Amino acid sequence: MELDFSKRIKTQSNAAMLPSLAEVAVAYRAAQFIAHNFHNLVKGPTFLEDHEFLGELYGEYEGAYDGCIERIVAFTGAADVTGITTKACAAAAQINPNGTYLLACLC
């Protein structure tokens, strides 16, 4: 299905909907970062299974995040991707497996 973003969707609740969608986008983006980080750090006897599972998981979160961003753009004409990503980095940085610094290069 091809999406047409040339026209904004007009509803009565666009302004009210944006903060909620942005919060969901932050949550999906943070989950994507966390899953990707664990994907890169996983080790042990179940490495292959865990690595594959976490790779699929962060891919699913990426798709969900992208869907939220597309909806924000459709409803409002633009999305604050930098702001959303910054908030997601802050949330993801709270997870610190094995004493490593999560996503230092992204934050």
GROMACS .gro file of C-alpha atoms in nm:
model
  107
    1MET     CA    1   0.000   0.000   0.000
    2GLU     CA    2   0.141   0.335  -0.097
    3LEU     CA    3   0.085   0.623   0.145
    4ASP     CA    4   0.014   0.976   0.025
    5PHE     CA    5   0.147   1.238   0.266
    6SER     CA    6   0.075   1.532   0.039
    7LYS     CA    7  -0.249   1.610   0.226
    8ARG     CA    8  -0.296   1.628   0.600
    9ILE     CA    9  -0.578   1.430   0.753
   10LYS     CA   10  -0.829   1.672   0.900
   11THR     CA   11  -0.995   1.576   1.228
   12GLN     CA   12  -1.121   1.766   1.527
   13SER     CA   13  -0.867   1.602   1.757
   14ASN     CA   14  -0.538   1.641   1.569
   15ALA     CA   15  -0.386   1.864   1.838
   16ALA     CA   16  -0.502   1.637   2.120
   17MET     CA   17  -0.376   1.325   1.944
   18LEU     CA   18  -0.021   1.446   1.876
   19PRO     CA   19   0.121   1.425   2.231
   20SER     CA   20  -0.012   1.071   2.272
   21LEU     CA   21   0.128   0.953   1.939
   22ALA     CA   22   0.461   1.121   2.012
   23GLU     CA   23   0.479   0.942   2.349
   24VAL     CA   24   0.406   0.610   2.180
   25ALA     CA   25   0.677   0.686   1.920
   26VAL     CA   26   0.925   0.760   2.203
   27ALA     CA   27   0.839   0.428   2.369
   28TYR     CA   28   0.879   0.229   2.046
   29ARG     CA   29   1.207   0.404   1.962
   30ALA     CA   30   1.347   0.342   2.313
   31ALA     CA   31   1.241  -0.024   2.293
   32GLN     CA   32   1.412  -0.049   1.953
   33PHE     CA   33   1.736   0.094   2.096
   34ILE     CA   34   1.725  -0.138   2.397
   35ALA     CA   35   1.654  -0.450   2.189
   36HIS     CA   36   1.929  -0.354   1.943
   37ASN     CA   37   2.174  -0.300   2.226
   38PHE     CA   38   2.095  -0.639   2.379
   39HIS     CA   39   2.120  -0.791   2.030
   40ASN     CA   40   2.478  -0.661   2.010
   41LEU     CA   41   2.573  -0.762   2.366
   42VAL     CA   42   2.415  -1.107   2.397
   43LYS     CA   43   2.651  -1.395   2.476
   44GLY     CA   44   2.643  -1.738   2.626
   45PRO     CA   45   2.526  -2.085   2.530
   46THR     CA   46   2.205  -1.957   2.366
   47PHE     CA   47   2.383  -1.680   2.174
   48LEU     CA   48   2.257  -1.775   1.827
   49GLU     CA   49   1.893  -1.809   1.930
   50ASP     CA   50   1.896  -1.495   2.145
   51HIS     CA   51   2.086  -1.293   1.884
   52GLU     CA   52   1.837  -1.389   1.614
   53PHE     CA   53   1.535  -1.325   1.837
   54LEU     CA   54   1.660  -0.982   1.948
   55GLY     CA   55   1.739  -0.891   1.587
   56GLU     CA   56   1.381  -0.969   1.490
   57LEU     CA   57   1.251  -0.785   1.796
   58TYR     CA   58   1.432  -0.457   1.726
   59GLY     CA   59   1.314  -0.480   1.366
   60GLU     CA   60   0.954  -0.508   1.483
   61TYR     CA   61   0.996  -0.208   1.713
   62GLU     CA   62   1.147  -0.012   1.426
   63GLY     CA   63   0.843  -0.086   1.211
   64ALA     CA   64   0.605   0.019   1.489
   65TYR     CA   65   0.802   0.341   1.545
   66ASP     CA   66   0.793   0.417   1.173
   67GLY     CA   67   0.416   0.367   1.169
   68CYS     CA   68   0.373   0.617   1.454
   69ILE     CA   69   0.591   0.875   1.280
   70GLU     CA   70   0.394   0.831   0.957
   71ARG     CA   71   0.069   0.889   1.145
   72ILE     CA   72   0.205   1.201   1.316
   73VAL     CA   73   0.308   1.337   0.975
   74ALA     CA   74  -0.032   1.248   0.828
   75PHE     CA   75  -0.219   1.420   1.111
   76THR     CA   76   0.002   1.726   1.156
   77GLY     CA   77   0.222   1.765   0.850
   78ALA     CA   78   0.551   1.713   1.040
   79ALA     CA   79   0.710   1.510   1.319
   80ASP     CA   80   0.978   1.621   1.564
   81VAL     CA   81   1.197   1.318   1.497
   82THR     CA   82   1.500   1.473   1.669
   83GLY     CA   83   1.301   1.546   1.985
   84ILE     CA   84   1.144   1.200   1.986
   85THR     CA   85   1.482   1.033   1.934
   86THR     CA   86   1.642   1.243   2.209
   87LYS     CA   87   1.370   1.142   2.456
   88ALA     CA   88   1.399   0.778   2.347
   89CYS     CA   89   1.777   0.788   2.403
   90ALA     CA   90   1.724   0.923   2.753
   91ALA     CA   91   1.473   0.649   2.830
   92ALA     CA   92   1.690   0.375   2.678
   93ALA     CA   93   1.998   0.498   2.864
   94GLN     CA   94   1.829   0.395   3.190
   95ILE     CA   95   1.896   0.034   3.085
   96ASN     CA   96   2.262  -0.046   3.142
   97PRO     CA   97   2.333  -0.419   3.090
   98ASN     CA   98   2.666  -0.553   3.218
   99GLY     CA   99   2.788  -0.206   3.310
  100THR     CA  100   2.817  -0.094   2.948
  101TYR     CA  101   2.713   0.251   2.834
  102LEU     CA  102   2.409   0.212   2.618
  103LEU     CA  103   2.385   0.412   2.298
  104ALA     CA  104   2.654   0.663   2.388
  105CYS     CA  105   2.706   0.746   2.022
  106LEU     CA  106   2.335   0.817   1.962
  107CYS     CA  107   2.263   1.028   2.268
   0.00000   0.00000   0.00000
